Structure formats: structure tokens, C-alpha cells
Coordinates of C-alpha atoms in Angstrom, one line a residue:
M1 CA -161.8 -91.7 -54.3
Q2 CA -161.7 -88.1 -55.5
K3 CA -158.6 -86.7 -57.0
P4 CA -157.7 -83.0 -56.4
I5 CA -159.1 -80.6 -58.9
A6 CA -156.3 -79.6 -61.2
A7 CA -155.7 -76.3 -63.0
V8 CA -157.4 -75.5 -66.3
C9 CA -156.1 -78.2 -68.7
L10 CA -154.8 -81.7 -68.1
T11 CA -153.4 -83.7 -71.0
I12 CA -153.7 -87.5 -71.2
C13 CA -151.9 -89.3 -74.0
L14 CA -154.2 -91.6 -75.8
L15 CA -153.4 -94.9 -77.5
P16 CA -152.2 -94.4 -81.1
L17 CA -154.8 -95.2 -83.7
K18 CA -154.2 -96.5 -87.2
S19 CA -154.4 -94.1 -90.1
A20 CA -157.4 -93.9 -92.4
S21 CA -155.4 -95.6 -95.2
G22 CA -156.2 -92.8 -97.6
Q23 CA -160.0 -93.1 -97.2
D24 CA -161.8 -89.8 -96.8
R25 CA -164.5 -91.5 -94.6
P26 CA -163.6 -94.8 -93.1
S27 CA -166.3 -97.4 -92.6
I28 CA -168.0 -97.4 -89.2
Q29 CA -166.9 -100.5 -87.3
L30 CA -168.8 -101.5 -84.1
D31 CA -167.8 -105.0 -83.1
D32 CA -169.9 -107.3 -80.8
I33 CA -167.9 -108.2 -77.7
S34 CA -170.9 -108.9 -75.5
K35 CA -169.2 -111.9 -73.8
N36 CA -167.2 -109.3 -71.8
L37 CA -170.3 -108.1 -70.0
D38 CA -172.2 -110.7 -68.0
F39 CA -175.7 -109.3 -67.8
V40 CA -179.0 -110.8 -68.8
H41 CA -182.1 -108.6 -68.5
T42 CA -185.4 -109.6 -67.1
D43 CA -188.7 -107.8 -67.2
G44 CA -190.5 -110.2 -64.8
H45 CA -193.0 -111.4 -67.4
Y46 CA -195.0 -114.5 -66.6
G47 CA -197.9 -114.5 -69.1
Q48 CA -200.1 -111.7 -67.6
F49 CA -199.1 -109.2 -70.3
F50 CA -198.7 -106.1 -68.0
L51 CA -197.9 -103.3 -70.4
I52 CA -195.2 -101.7 -68.2
E53 CA -193.0 -104.9 -68.2
S54 CA -192.4 -104.3 -71.9
M55 CA -191.1 -100.8 -71.1
S56 CA -188.0 -102.1 -69.1
A57 CA -185.4 -100.6 -69.1
G58 CA -182.7 -97.9 -69.3
L59 CA -179.0 -97.9 -68.3
A60 CA -176.4 -95.5 -67.1
M61 CA -172.6 -94.8 -67.6
L62 CA -170.7 -93.1 -64.8
D63 CA -167.3 -93.2 -63.1
Y64 CA -168.7 -94.3 -59.7
D65 CA -165.3 -95.0 -58.2
G66 CA -163.3 -92.0 -59.5
D67 CA -160.7 -94.1 -61.3
G68 CA -161.1 -92.3 -64.6
D69 CA -163.1 -94.7 -66.7
L70 CA -166.7 -95.3 -67.3
D71 CA -168.6 -98.0 -65.3
V72 CA -172.0 -99.3 -66.3
F73 CA -175.2 -99.6 -64.4
L74 CA -177.9 -101.7 -66.0
L75 CA -181.6 -101.9 -64.9
N76 CA -183.8 -104.9 -64.5
G77 CA -187.6 -105.3 -64.4
A78 CA -189.4 -107.5 -61.8
R79 CA -192.5 -109.7 -61.5
I80 CA -195.7 -107.7 -60.9
E81 CA -197.9 -109.3 -58.4
I82 CA -201.7 -109.1 -58.6
P83 CA -203.2 -108.4 -55.1
G84 CA -205.3 -111.3 -53.9
A85 CA -204.1 -113.6 -56.7
S86 CA -202.8 -117.1 -55.9
S87 CA -199.4 -117.2 -54.2
S88 CA -198.3 -120.3 -56.0
E89 CA -194.6 -120.4 -56.5
E90 CA -194.8 -122.4 -59.7
G91 CA -192.6 -120.9 -62.4
R92 CA -191.5 -118.1 -60.1
Q93 CA -187.9 -117.0 -60.5
K94 CA -185.8 -115.4 -57.8
P95 CA -186.0 -111.6 -58.3
K96 CA -183.1 -110.1 -60.2
S97 CA -181.5 -106.9 -59.2
N98 CA -180.1 -103.9 -61.1
R99 CA -176.5 -104.5 -61.7
L100 CA -173.4 -102.2 -61.4
F101 CA -170.3 -103.2 -63.3
R102 CA -166.9 -101.8 -62.5
N103 CA -164.7 -101.0 -65.6
D104 CA -161.3 -102.6 -65.0
G105 CA -159.9 -101.5 -68.4
D106 CA -159.7 -103.1 -71.8
F107 CA -163.3 -104.0 -71.8
H108 CA -163.1 -106.1 -68.7
F109 CA -166.1 -105.5 -66.4
T110 CA -166.6 -106.8 -62.8
D111 CA -170.0 -107.1 -61.2
V112 CA -169.8 -105.1 -57.9
T113 CA -173.5 -104.8 -57.2
E114 CA -173.6 -106.4 -53.8
Q115 CA -170.4 -104.8 -52.4
S116 CA -171.4 -101.3 -53.7
G117 CA -174.9 -101.3 -52.2
V118 CA -177.0 -100.6 -55.3
S119 CA -179.0 -103.9 -55.3
D120 CA -182.6 -103.1 -56.0
S121 CA -185.1 -105.8 -57.1
N122 CA -188.0 -103.4 -58.0
M123 CA -189.5 -103.0 -61.4
S124 CA -186.9 -100.4 -62.6
L125 CA -187.6 -98.4 -65.7
G126 CA -185.4 -95.2 -65.9
V127 CA -182.3 -93.8 -64.4
A128 CA -180.4 -90.5 -64.0
V129 CA -176.9 -89.9 -62.7
A130 CA -175.4 -86.7 -61.3
D131 CA -173.6 -85.2 -58.3
Y132 CA -176.8 -83.8 -56.6
D133 CA -175.0 -82.7 -53.4
N134 CA -171.8 -81.3 -55.1
D135 CA -169.5 -83.6 -53.2
G136 CA -167.5 -84.8 -56.2
C137 CA -169.1 -88.1 -56.4
P138 CA -171.8 -89.1 -58.9
D139 CA -175.1 -90.3 -57.4
I140 CA -177.8 -92.5 -58.9
Y141 CA -181.6 -92.0 -59.2
V142 CA -183.7 -95.0 -60.3
S143 CA -187.3 -94.5 -61.5
N144 CA -189.4 -97.6 -60.7
Y145 CA -192.9 -98.9 -60.6
G146 CA -193.6 -97.9 -57.1
V147 CA -191.2 -96.2 -54.8
N148 CA -188.0 -94.8 -56.5
S149 CA -184.4 -95.1 -55.2
L150 CA -182.0 -92.3 -54.7
L151 CA -178.5 -93.8 -54.1
H152 CA -176.0 -91.5 -52.6
N153 CA -172.3 -92.2 -53.5
N154 CA -170.3 -92.4 -50.3
G155 CA -167.0 -91.8 -52.0
D156 CA -165.5 -95.1 -51.1
G157 CA -167.1 -97.3 -53.8
T158 CA -170.3 -97.8 -51.9
F159 CA -173.8 -96.2 -52.1
S160 CA -176.5 -95.5 -49.4
E161 CA -180.1 -95.3 -50.2
T162 CA -181.9 -92.2 -49.1
I163 CA -185.6 -93.3 -49.5
N164 CA -187.0 -90.3 -47.8
L165 CA -185.7 -88.1 -50.6
A166 CA -186.7 -90.3 -53.4
S167 CA -190.3 -90.9 -52.5
A168 CA -191.6 -87.3 -52.7
G169 CA -194.7 -87.3 -54.9
R170 CA -194.7 -91.1 -55.3
G171 CA -197.1 -93.8 -54.7
S172 CA -197.6 -96.8 -57.0
L173 CA -196.6 -94.7 -60.0
V174 CA -195.0 -96.0 -63.1
G175 CA -191.7 -94.3 -63.7
G176 CA -190.4 -93.0 -67.0
G177 CA -187.4 -90.9 -67.8
V178 CA -185.6 -88.8 -65.3
S179 CA -183.3 -85.7 -65.6
F180 CA -181.2 -83.8 -63.1
F181 CA -180.9 -80.0 -64.0
D182 CA -180.5 -76.7 -62.2
K183 CA -183.9 -75.1 -62.8
D184 CA -183.1 -71.8 -61.0
N185 CA -179.4 -71.6 -61.5
D186 CA -178.6 -71.5 -57.8
G187 CA -175.8 -74.2 -58.2
D188 CA -178.0 -77.1 -56.8
L189 CA -179.3 -79.8 -59.0
D190 CA -183.1 -80.3 -59.0
L191 CA -184.8 -83.4 -60.5
Y192 CA -187.5 -83.8 -63.1
I193 CA -189.3 -87.2 -62.8
G194 CA -191.4 -88.4 -65.8
N195 CA -194.3 -90.7 -65.0
Y196 CA -195.9 -93.0 -67.5
I197 CA -199.5 -94.2 -66.9
Q198 CA -202.0 -94.7 -64.1
F199 CA -201.8 -98.4 -63.3
D200 CA -203.5 -100.5 -60.7
A201 CA -202.4 -104.2 -60.7
S202 CA -205.6 -105.3 -58.8
K203 CA -207.7 -104.2 -61.8
H204 CA -205.6 -106.0 -64.3
K205 CA -207.2 -108.2 -67.0
I206 CA -205.4 -109.8 -69.8
H207 CA -205.9 -108.0 -73.1
F208 CA -206.7 -109.9 -76.3
H209 CA -206.0 -109.0 -79.8
K210 CA -207.5 -111.0 -82.6
G211 CA -208.3 -113.7 -80.1
L212 CA -204.7 -113.8 -78.8
P213 CA -203.4 -112.4 -75.5
A214 CA -201.3 -109.3 -76.1
Y215 CA -200.0 -106.2 -74.5
P216 CA -202.7 -103.5 -74.3
S217 CA -202.4 -100.0 -75.9
P218 CA -201.1 -97.2 -73.7
M219 CA -204.3 -95.4 -74.6
S220 CA -206.1 -98.0 -72.4
F221 CA -204.7 -96.2 -69.3
Q222 CA -205.0 -92.6 -68.2
P223 CA -201.8 -90.5 -68.4
E224 CA -200.0 -89.4 -65.1
K225 CA -198.6 -86.1 -64.2
D226 CA -194.9 -85.7 -63.9
H227 CA -193.1 -84.5 -60.7
L228 CA -190.4 -81.9 -60.0
L229 CA -188.3 -81.9 -56.9
E230 CA -186.3 -78.9 -55.8
N231 CA -182.9 -79.3 -54.2
N232 CA -182.8 -77.5 -50.9
G233 CA -179.0 -77.3 -50.9
D234 CA -178.6 -79.4 -47.8
G235 CA -179.1 -82.8 -49.2
T236 CA -182.9 -82.8 -49.1
F237 CA -185.6 -82.1 -51.7
Q238 CA -189.0 -80.7 -51.7
D239 CA -191.8 -81.4 -54.2
V240 CA -192.5 -78.3 -56.2
T241 CA -194.7 -80.0 -58.9
D242 CA -197.6 -77.7 -58.4
A243 CA -195.7 -74.5 -57.8
S244 CA -193.6 -75.0 -61.0
G245 CA -196.6 -75.3 -63.2
I246 CA -195.8 -78.7 -64.8
N247 CA -198.9 -80.1 -63.1
K248 CA -201.2 -78.3 -65.6
V249 CA -200.8 -81.1 -68.1
T250 CA -200.5 -85.0 -67.8
G251 CA -198.7 -87.2 -70.2
R252 CA -197.4 -90.8 -70.8
S253 CA -193.8 -89.8 -70.2
M254 CA -190.9 -91.9 -71.6
G255 CA -187.5 -90.6 -72.6
L256 CA -186.8 -86.9 -71.7
V257 CA -184.0 -84.4 -71.8
S258 CA -183.3 -81.0 -70.1
F259 CA -181.6 -78.4 -72.2
D260 CA -181.8 -74.7 -73.1
Y261 CA -183.9 -74.9 -76.3
D262 CA -184.4 -71.2 -76.7
Q263 CA -180.9 -70.1 -75.6
D264 CA -182.1 -67.7 -73.0
G265 CA -179.7 -69.0 -70.2
D266 CA -182.1 -71.3 -68.3
I267 CA -182.9 -74.9 -68.7
D268 CA -186.1 -76.3 -70.3
V269 CA -187.4 -79.8 -70.4
F270 CA -188.5 -81.9 -73.4
V271 CA -190.7 -84.9 -72.7
A272 CA -191.3 -87.7 -75.2
N273 CA -194.9 -88.9 -74.6
D274 CA -196.4 -92.2 -75.7
T275 CA -199.4 -91.9 -78.0
Q276 CA -200.0 -88.2 -77.3
A277 CA -198.4 -84.8 -77.9
N278 CA -194.9 -84.4 -76.7
F279 CA -194.2 -81.7 -74.1
L280 CA -191.7 -78.9 -74.0
F281 CA -191.7 -77.0 -70.7
E282 CA -190.2 -73.6 -71.1
N283 CA -188.5 -72.2 -68.0
D284 CA -189.1 -68.6 -67.1
G285 CA -185.7 -68.4 -65.4
N286 CA -187.1 -68.8 -61.9
G287 CA -188.1 -72.4 -62.1
V288 CA -191.7 -71.9 -63.3
F289 CA -192.7 -73.6 -66.5
E290 CA -195.0 -73.2 -69.4
E291 CA -195.8 -76.1 -71.7
V292 CA -195.1 -74.8 -75.3
G293 CA -194.8 -78.1 -77.2
L294 CA -197.4 -77.1 -79.8
F295 CA -196.2 -73.6 -80.2
S296 CA -192.6 -74.7 -80.7
G297 CA -193.3 -77.5 -83.1
V298 CA -192.3 -80.6 -81.2
A299 CA -195.8 -81.8 -80.1
F300 CA -196.8 -83.6 -83.3
D301 CA -195.0 -84.8 -86.5
F302 CA -195.3 -83.2 -89.9
S303 CA -198.7 -84.6 -90.5
G304 CA -200.0 -83.1 -87.2
K305 CA -200.4 -86.4 -85.5
P306 CA -199.0 -87.5 -82.1
Q307 CA -196.6 -90.4 -82.1
A308 CA -195.8 -93.2 -79.7
S309 CA -192.6 -91.3 -78.7
M310 CA -190.1 -93.4 -76.8
G311 CA -186.5 -92.1 -76.6
V312 CA -184.8 -88.8 -77.5
E313 CA -181.4 -87.7 -78.5
L314 CA -180.2 -84.1 -78.4
C315 CA -177.7 -83.2 -81.1
D316 CA -176.7 -80.5 -83.6
V317 CA -177.4 -82.7 -86.6
D318 CA -176.8 -80.1 -89.3
R319 CA -174.0 -78.4 -87.5
D320 CA -175.8 -74.9 -87.5
G321 CA -175.0 -74.3 -83.8
L322 CA -178.5 -75.2 -82.7
L323 CA -179.5 -78.4 -80.8
D324 CA -181.9 -80.6 -82.6
L325 CA -184.2 -83.4 -81.2
F326 CA -184.3 -87.0 -82.7
V327 CA -187.2 -88.9 -81.3
T328 CA -187.9 -92.6 -81.6
S329 CA -191.5 -94.1 -81.9
F330 CA -193.6 -97.1 -82.6
S331 CA -193.6 -99.4 -85.7
E332 CA -195.0 -97.8 -88.8
E333 CA -194.1 -94.4 -87.4
F334 CA -191.0 -92.3 -88.2
T335 CA -188.1 -91.8 -85.9
T336 CA -188.6 -88.1 -86.1
L337 CA -186.0 -85.4 -86.5
Y338 CA -187.1 -82.1 -85.1
R339 CA -184.7 -79.6 -86.5
N340 CA -184.1 -76.4 -84.4
E341 CA -184.7 -73.2 -86.3
D342 CA -183.7 -70.8 -83.6
G343 CA -186.2 -71.8 -80.9
F344 CA -188.8 -73.2 -83.3
F345 CA -188.6 -76.8 -84.6
S346 CA -189.6 -78.3 -87.9
D347 CA -190.1 -82.0 -88.7
S348 CA -187.2 -82.6 -91.2
T349 CA -187.4 -86.4 -91.2
L350 CA -188.3 -86.8 -94.8
Q351 CA -186.0 -84.1 -96.1
M352 CA -183.0 -85.7 -94.3
G353 CA -183.9 -89.2 -95.5
A354 CA -184.2 -90.6 -92.0
S355 CA -187.5 -92.4 -92.4
A356 CA -187.3 -95.6 -94.3
A357 CA -184.8 -97.5 -92.2
T358 CA -186.8 -97.0 -88.9
F359 CA -190.4 -97.0 -90.1
P360 CA -191.1 -100.7 -89.9
H361 CA -189.8 -101.1 -86.3
V362 CA -190.6 -100.1 -82.8
T363 CA -187.6 -97.8 -81.9
W364 CA -186.4 -97.1 -78.4
G365 CA -182.9 -95.9 -77.6
I366 CA -181.1 -93.5 -79.9
I367 CA -177.6 -92.0 -79.6
G368 CA -175.9 -89.5 -81.8
E369 CA -172.2 -90.1 -81.6
D370 CA -169.2 -89.2 -83.8
F371 CA -168.0 -92.8 -84.2
D372 CA -165.6 -92.0 -86.9
N373 CA -164.3 -88.7 -85.5
D374 CA -165.1 -86.7 -88.6
G375 CA -166.9 -83.9 -86.7
K376 CA -170.4 -85.1 -87.6
P377 CA -172.6 -87.5 -85.6
E378 CA -173.9 -90.8 -86.7
F379 CA -177.1 -92.2 -85.1
L380 CA -177.4 -95.7 -83.6
V381 CA -181.1 -96.6 -83.2
G382 CA -182.3 -99.5 -81.0
T383 CA -185.2 -101.5 -82.3
G384 CA -187.5 -104.4 -81.2
D385 CA -191.1 -105.1 -80.7
L386 CA -192.9 -105.6 -77.4
D387 CA -193.8 -109.4 -77.3
E388 CA -191.4 -112.1 -78.2
D389 CA -194.2 -114.6 -78.4
K390 CA -196.3 -112.7 -80.9
Q391 CA -194.9 -114.2 -84.1
A392 CA -195.2 -117.8 -82.6
R393 CA -198.9 -117.1 -81.9
G394 CA -199.5 -115.9 -85.5
G395 CA -199.8 -112.2 -84.6
A396 CA -196.5 -110.6 -85.6
A397 CA -196.5 -107.7 -87.9
K398 CA -195.0 -108.5 -91.3
T399 CA -192.5 -105.6 -91.2
T400 CA -190.8 -106.2 -87.8
G401 CA -190.4 -108.6 -85.0
F402 CA -189.3 -108.8 -81.3
D403 CA -185.6 -109.5 -82.1
V404 CA -184.4 -107.0 -84.8
K405 CA -181.0 -105.7 -86.0
N406 CA -180.4 -102.2 -84.8
V407 CA -179.9 -99.4 -87.3
V408 CA -177.0 -96.9 -88.0
L409 CA -177.7 -93.7 -89.9
R410 CA -174.7 -91.8 -91.3
Q411 CA -174.7 -88.3 -92.7
A412 CA -173.8 -88.0 -96.5
N413 CA -174.6 -85.0 -98.7
G414 CA -177.1 -83.6 -96.3
Q415 CA -178.9 -86.9 -95.9
L416 CA -179.0 -89.7 -93.4
K417 CA -178.0 -92.9 -95.0
D418 CA -178.9 -96.3 -93.6
L419 CA -175.6 -98.4 -93.3
K420 CA -177.6 -101.6 -93.1
G421 CA -175.3 -104.5 -92.2
T422 CA -172.1 -102.8 -93.0
W423 CA -171.2 -101.2 -89.7
G424 CA -169.4 -104.1 -87.9
T425 CA -170.2 -107.4 -86.3
A426 CA -172.6 -105.7 -84.0
A427 CA -174.8 -105.0 -87.0
K428 CA -175.5 -108.7 -87.2
V429 CA -176.9 -108.9 -83.6
K430 CA -180.7 -109.4 -83.4
R431 CA -182.1 -108.4 -80.0
S432 CA -185.0 -106.3 -78.7
T433 CA -183.2 -103.2 -77.6
R434 CA -184.5 -100.7 -75.0
G435 CA -181.9 -98.5 -73.4
L436 CA -178.8 -97.5 -75.5
L437 CA -175.7 -95.4 -74.6
G438 CA -172.4 -94.4 -76.1
G439 CA -169.1 -93.7 -74.3
D440 CA -165.4 -94.2 -74.7
L441 CA -165.1 -97.3 -72.5
N442 CA -161.4 -98.2 -73.2
Q443 CA -160.2 -94.6 -73.5
D444 CA -158.8 -95.0 -77.0
G445 CA -160.4 -91.9 -78.4
R446 CA -163.4 -93.7 -80.1
I447 CA -166.9 -93.9 -78.8
D448 CA -168.2 -97.4 -77.9
A449 CA -171.7 -98.4 -77.2
I450 CA -173.9 -100.6 -75.0
A451 CA -177.5 -101.7 -75.7
L452 CA -179.7 -103.1 -73.0
N453 CA -181.9 -105.7 -74.5
A454 CA -185.2 -106.9 -73.2
R455 CA -185.1 -110.5 -71.9
N456 CA -181.6 -111.1 -73.3
S457 CA -178.0 -110.3 -72.8
A458 CA -176.8 -106.8 -73.3
T459 CA -174.8 -105.9 -76.5
L460 CA -171.3 -104.5 -75.8
M461 CA -170.0 -102.8 -78.9
Q462 CA -166.3 -101.9 -79.3
N463 CA -165.6 -99.1 -81.7
S464 CA -162.9 -100.4 -84.2
T465 CA -163.4 -97.7 -86.8
T466 CA -160.0 -96.9 -88.4
T467 CA -159.5 -93.2 -87.6
P468 CA -156.5 -90.9 -87.8
V469 CA -154.3 -90.8 -84.8
D470 CA -155.4 -88.1 -82.2
S471 CA -158.5 -87.2 -84.2
H472 CA -160.6 -86.1 -81.1
I473 CA -160.6 -84.1 -77.9
S474 CA -162.7 -84.7 -74.9
V475 CA -163.8 -82.1 -72.4
Q476 CA -164.5 -82.6 -68.7
L477 CA -166.1 -79.7 -66.8
V478 CA -166.0 -79.0 -63.1
G479 CA -168.3 -76.3 -61.9
T480 CA -167.6 -74.0 -58.8
E481 CA -170.3 -71.4 -58.8
S482 CA -172.3 -73.5 -61.2
N483 CA -173.3 -77.0 -60.2
R484 CA -170.3 -79.3 -60.0
D485 CA -171.4 -81.5 -62.9
A486 CA -171.8 -78.3 -65.0
L487 CA -175.1 -79.5 -66.3
G488 CA -176.5 -76.9 -68.5
A489 CA -173.1 -75.6 -69.7
M490 CA -172.6 -75.0 -73.5
I491 CA -169.4 -76.2 -75.1
L492 CA -168.3 -74.8 -78.4
V493 CA -165.3 -76.3 -80.3
N494 CA -163.9 -74.1 -83.2
Q495 CA -161.6 -75.5 -85.7
K496 CA -160.2 -74.3 -89.0
G497 CA -162.1 -75.5 -92.1
R498 CA -165.0 -77.0 -90.2
R499 CA -168.2 -75.7 -88.7
T500 CA -168.2 -75.1 -84.9
Q501 CA -169.4 -78.1 -82.9
V502 CA -171.8 -77.5 -80.1
E503 CA -172.8 -79.7 -77.2
Q504 CA -174.7 -79.0 -74.0
V505 CA -173.9 -80.9 -70.8
R506 CA -177.1 -82.5 -69.9
S507 CA -178.9 -85.3 -68.0
G508 CA -181.4 -87.4 -69.8
H509 CA -180.2 -89.5 -72.8
S510 CA -181.7 -92.0 -75.2
Y511 CA -184.4 -94.1 -73.8
Q512 CA -184.8 -93.5 -70.1
S513 CA -181.0 -93.6 -69.7
D514 CA -178.2 -91.3 -68.6
R515 CA -174.5 -90.7 -68.7
R516 CA -171.9 -88.6 -66.8
S517 CA -168.7 -88.5 -68.8
A518 CA -166.4 -86.2 -70.6
I519 CA -167.9 -84.7 -73.8
H520 CA -166.3 -86.1 -77.0
F521 CA -165.5 -84.2 -80.2
G522 CA -164.0 -85.4 -83.4
V523 CA -161.4 -83.0 -84.8
S524 CA -158.7 -82.8 -87.4
P525 CA -155.4 -84.5 -86.3
Q526 CA -152.5 -82.2 -85.2
E527 CA -154.9 -79.2 -85.0
V528 CA -155.1 -76.8 -82.2
V529 CA -158.8 -76.0 -81.6
K530 CA -160.4 -73.3 -79.5
V531 CA -162.8 -74.5 -76.8
T532 CA -165.3 -72.0 -75.4
V533 CA -167.5 -72.9 -72.3
A534 CA -170.6 -70.9 -71.4
W535 CA -171.3 -71.9 -67.8
P536 CA -174.7 -71.9 -66.2
S537 CA -173.5 -69.1 -63.9
G538 CA -173.1 -66.8 -67.0
R539 CA -169.3 -66.9 -67.1
K540 CA -167.4 -67.8 -70.2
Q541 CA -164.0 -69.4 -70.5
H542 CA -161.7 -70.0 -73.5
V543 CA -158.8 -72.5 -73.9
D544 CA -156.8 -73.8 -76.8
C545 CA -156.2 -77.4 -77.0
K546 CA -154.4 -79.7 -79.3
A547 CA -156.1 -82.7 -81.0
G548 CA -155.5 -85.9 -78.9
Q549 CA -156.0 -84.2 -75.5
Q550 CA -158.5 -84.8 -72.7
I551 CA -159.0 -81.6 -70.9
T552 CA -160.5 -80.8 -67.6
L553 CA -161.8 -77.2 -67.4
V554 CA -162.5 -75.8 -63.9
E555 CA -165.0 -72.9 -63.7
A556 CA -163.0 -69.7 -63.0
K557 CA -164.1 -67.7 -60.0

């Protein structure tokens, strides 16, 4: 499965793209080709209105079989049983599993769930992917309601479940976002596990709103502490939740991301909390954390209020070399842009014009991708309410609904402009999106996207934007002293006439989702750009690469 690690730079010729036909900024074109991905999500609902079923679920992109293209792993929910309730089979459906789809090229996907050994019929919520044992094969961690799953990649297209490693600190917990990261820079990937609420199905009673059954507020449940597992370096983990200091606070964790927010060389963790202050855990360099969300400016929005934070994207929105946070939330709340001002964050949502398009809707997944290869990210935001029957029962909000068109925000003159229905046939799709990810699925140099939609088919989006030939580079890192996935590495791309682009290799994307792939940068055609990598080990490497190349950079010893 694994190919030998090559020298510093490998060049792959990409398919030629059409020119921009004289347009300075071509229209974003994401086309709906969902028929190519045979997946329909279930959350297991059957009229009991369990809050957590509406939270399902995230998705992942990874090259599980080492053939060079991105495969897709989609999560499903499951029916939640009430202890002692009638065992009647009426209306009960056969449990659906999470599904793994092999990418066979040209947007053809084959379901390989059963033969790969990743079948799991639990109530799944979040997922992270990384090579936790540094053997060259990406592994999968699934966060469930109940016992989680750690799926070890055997290197032959199959996975083996290592339940004993996944269950540390677990019980009947409700999982949230998950992130692999190297908390102490020892070369082994540790694991941050977000937990949502304290939930006991035996105490469940249907909630009513205005006389109608409805999903309860998250505030009806106590928050739950998150967990941190330390990698022992021998394929096992130990629970260091208490020793690390993250046990001092409890939250309703949803999306999260690990990154170096203060640029001090170690990895911190941002946690988007539902209906309460967000957390930012600052790492002291030895894997002990202090919660500094209030001090750093990400706990509350500009009005000083907590939001029902859902998903999070990490991106240098204003191209100032600092990584910003874009956080989704509930209806009649802003999808909030926290702009990084050298370790302190300010709510810049209103200044950037990012509020109006997202304010009416519940927003979940969010990705910042350079869809048109102009060197600046656009933002695709997933929308959709919790309950598809609300409107039929006369309880729907006037401003939104369960099935809603997703939103694309594009930068123009320092503002984020809502493209409304002009960004391709995928803009016409009305679904209730949860997880959302971007990646170059057909290796043509343009970022495509997939939305996991609650109780419906997934939306597969092909990027057909007219971009200049060879107007990008992609960078794949292989750590040696650092962890093999190079999680935590900073990549800087310097090109003439444009601001330096910055990305950090990380785990934790969008809404409870994750991706292991090469990092994509839009650049000027024919230009030679300077790529600088700051590895977690402290080493720095430089390489010059021409536009249109995919490079694999191996950490120098």
C-alpha cells in the first residue's frame, strides 16, 4: 500500500484547465453531482425527539489505500433505545453503518465498508483521521454516543478496531469533535476528545414547545468534561484528562480544532461550545493546558454573549499571516469571525459583512477554500434546522427551515459577499447540512466539496470554476522527527505581488469532521513560489516550486 518516501520534491502534471477568458475573477462554479455518491444519512429518529440525534454527523476525507486520491468516510446516526421501553419492532429499520467510499477517479466512488472492516452501527457524531502510530497509514477515530471506535489501518485496505484504546474515559458519553495533535512535541500524536452533554436515555421525556413535540434546548442538560488521551508511543494511550488541566472546565463541545494560536511553538485547542462560552486551551509546552477563551477574546461574541457554537474553520481570512477562527452557530445568531490580532481575537463579523447571509439559519459545517485559485479563501457554510417536521406542525421559524440552500461568502474589497444562488448548480440544492469538507477529489487542481445532510443524500460538489492553467500548488508533508502527518507544521507560500499565504497542518475541521490531504494554495500561473515549512520539531525547510506542481516535502534530519 505505502509507496517509498521520495526525495524533497515530486512533480505531478495536472490536467490542463481553461483560461479565465479575460475575467479578473471568474465566477465560483460548484456543480451538484450527488448521483455519484450513493449515501443517505440516518440519525435514527423515531418520534422521541432525542436532542443528540439532531447533531449527527461529521465526515472525513483520507487516502486510506495509499493510491494517491482522497476517499470519503461518512458517519451515520442510530436509533436510541429507552431502557425498559416496549421492544416492539413496529417501524424499526435495520441499523445503518458508517460508510467508507473508495475514490476510483473521475468522481466514481465504490462503497468498501464491509470489506474494509469499518462498519459501525452506533450513534456516530464526530471523526478524526491521522496516522497515530507513524506507520504510514491513516487511521480513523469515531466519536459516538457510548463507546468510541479507534480503527487501525492495516496497510492492506482493511482496518482493525482497537476498542481498548478508544474507550479510555468513556461511558455513555455523547461525543463531539475530535482532534489528533502532538501536545508535547515528542513525535507521537495525542488525542483530544470533545464531549457534548450528560445524557441518560432512561430519564428521557419528550419536550414540548407551544404544545408541540420538539427538540429540547442543550441548556436542559448539564455540560460534560472533555477528555485527553496521551500517546505512549507503543500503540497505546493513557487518559491524562486530569493531569493536563482540561478537567477544570466543562462544556457542550461540538466542533474543535488544534492549532498554535499564539505562535509559541506548541499546539493549543479551540473548542466551539453550544450555548455557552467557547474554550481556548493554551498549551504550556509540556502538555498542561490553561483555559484562556475569555482572555483571548473567543469566549463570547462582540456583544459579550455566548453563542450556540457549532463548527469552526481555521483560516487566514485577511492574509496578515495570522490564523483566524470562523465559528458557526444557531438561527438568529451570527456565523462569527474571530480575527487573530497576534494572539488576541476580535469579533470582526460586522466589519467584514459576514452576518446577514447566515443570521437567519442554523449553521453547521464551514470550510474556507480557495475555490477559484486567486490566493484568497471563499467560505462555504452548511445550513439547516434541527427538525424537518417543525413546519408541518406549524412551529417553523419564519426565517429558516430544515432544508435550506447553503451559503458561499466571497471576499471583495475587504468584505465577505454573499454569492446567493450564483455559485453553480449546487447552490440550488436544499438540504439540512451537518458535516462539510473540501478537497481536490479528481486531482485537477481545484477544490471540490462534500456536504453530509441530515436524513438525506450527501451533496457531492464538483468545482468547475474556470481558472487559469496551473494556478495552484499542493504541499504534502512527511515528518521524520516530527509526527509523520506533520500535524502542527506551518506552511508559508511566498509569491511576487501577493501576500504570503499561511496554513497550519491540523486535525479538526468544519463541524465534527476531519481531513488528511495535501494542502492547497492558489498561485499565479507560471510563477515560481518559495515554500517554507516550520516543522513541529523546530526545523525549517525551504523549497522553490513552480505553479502546477504537487510537492512532497520530507522533514530533513
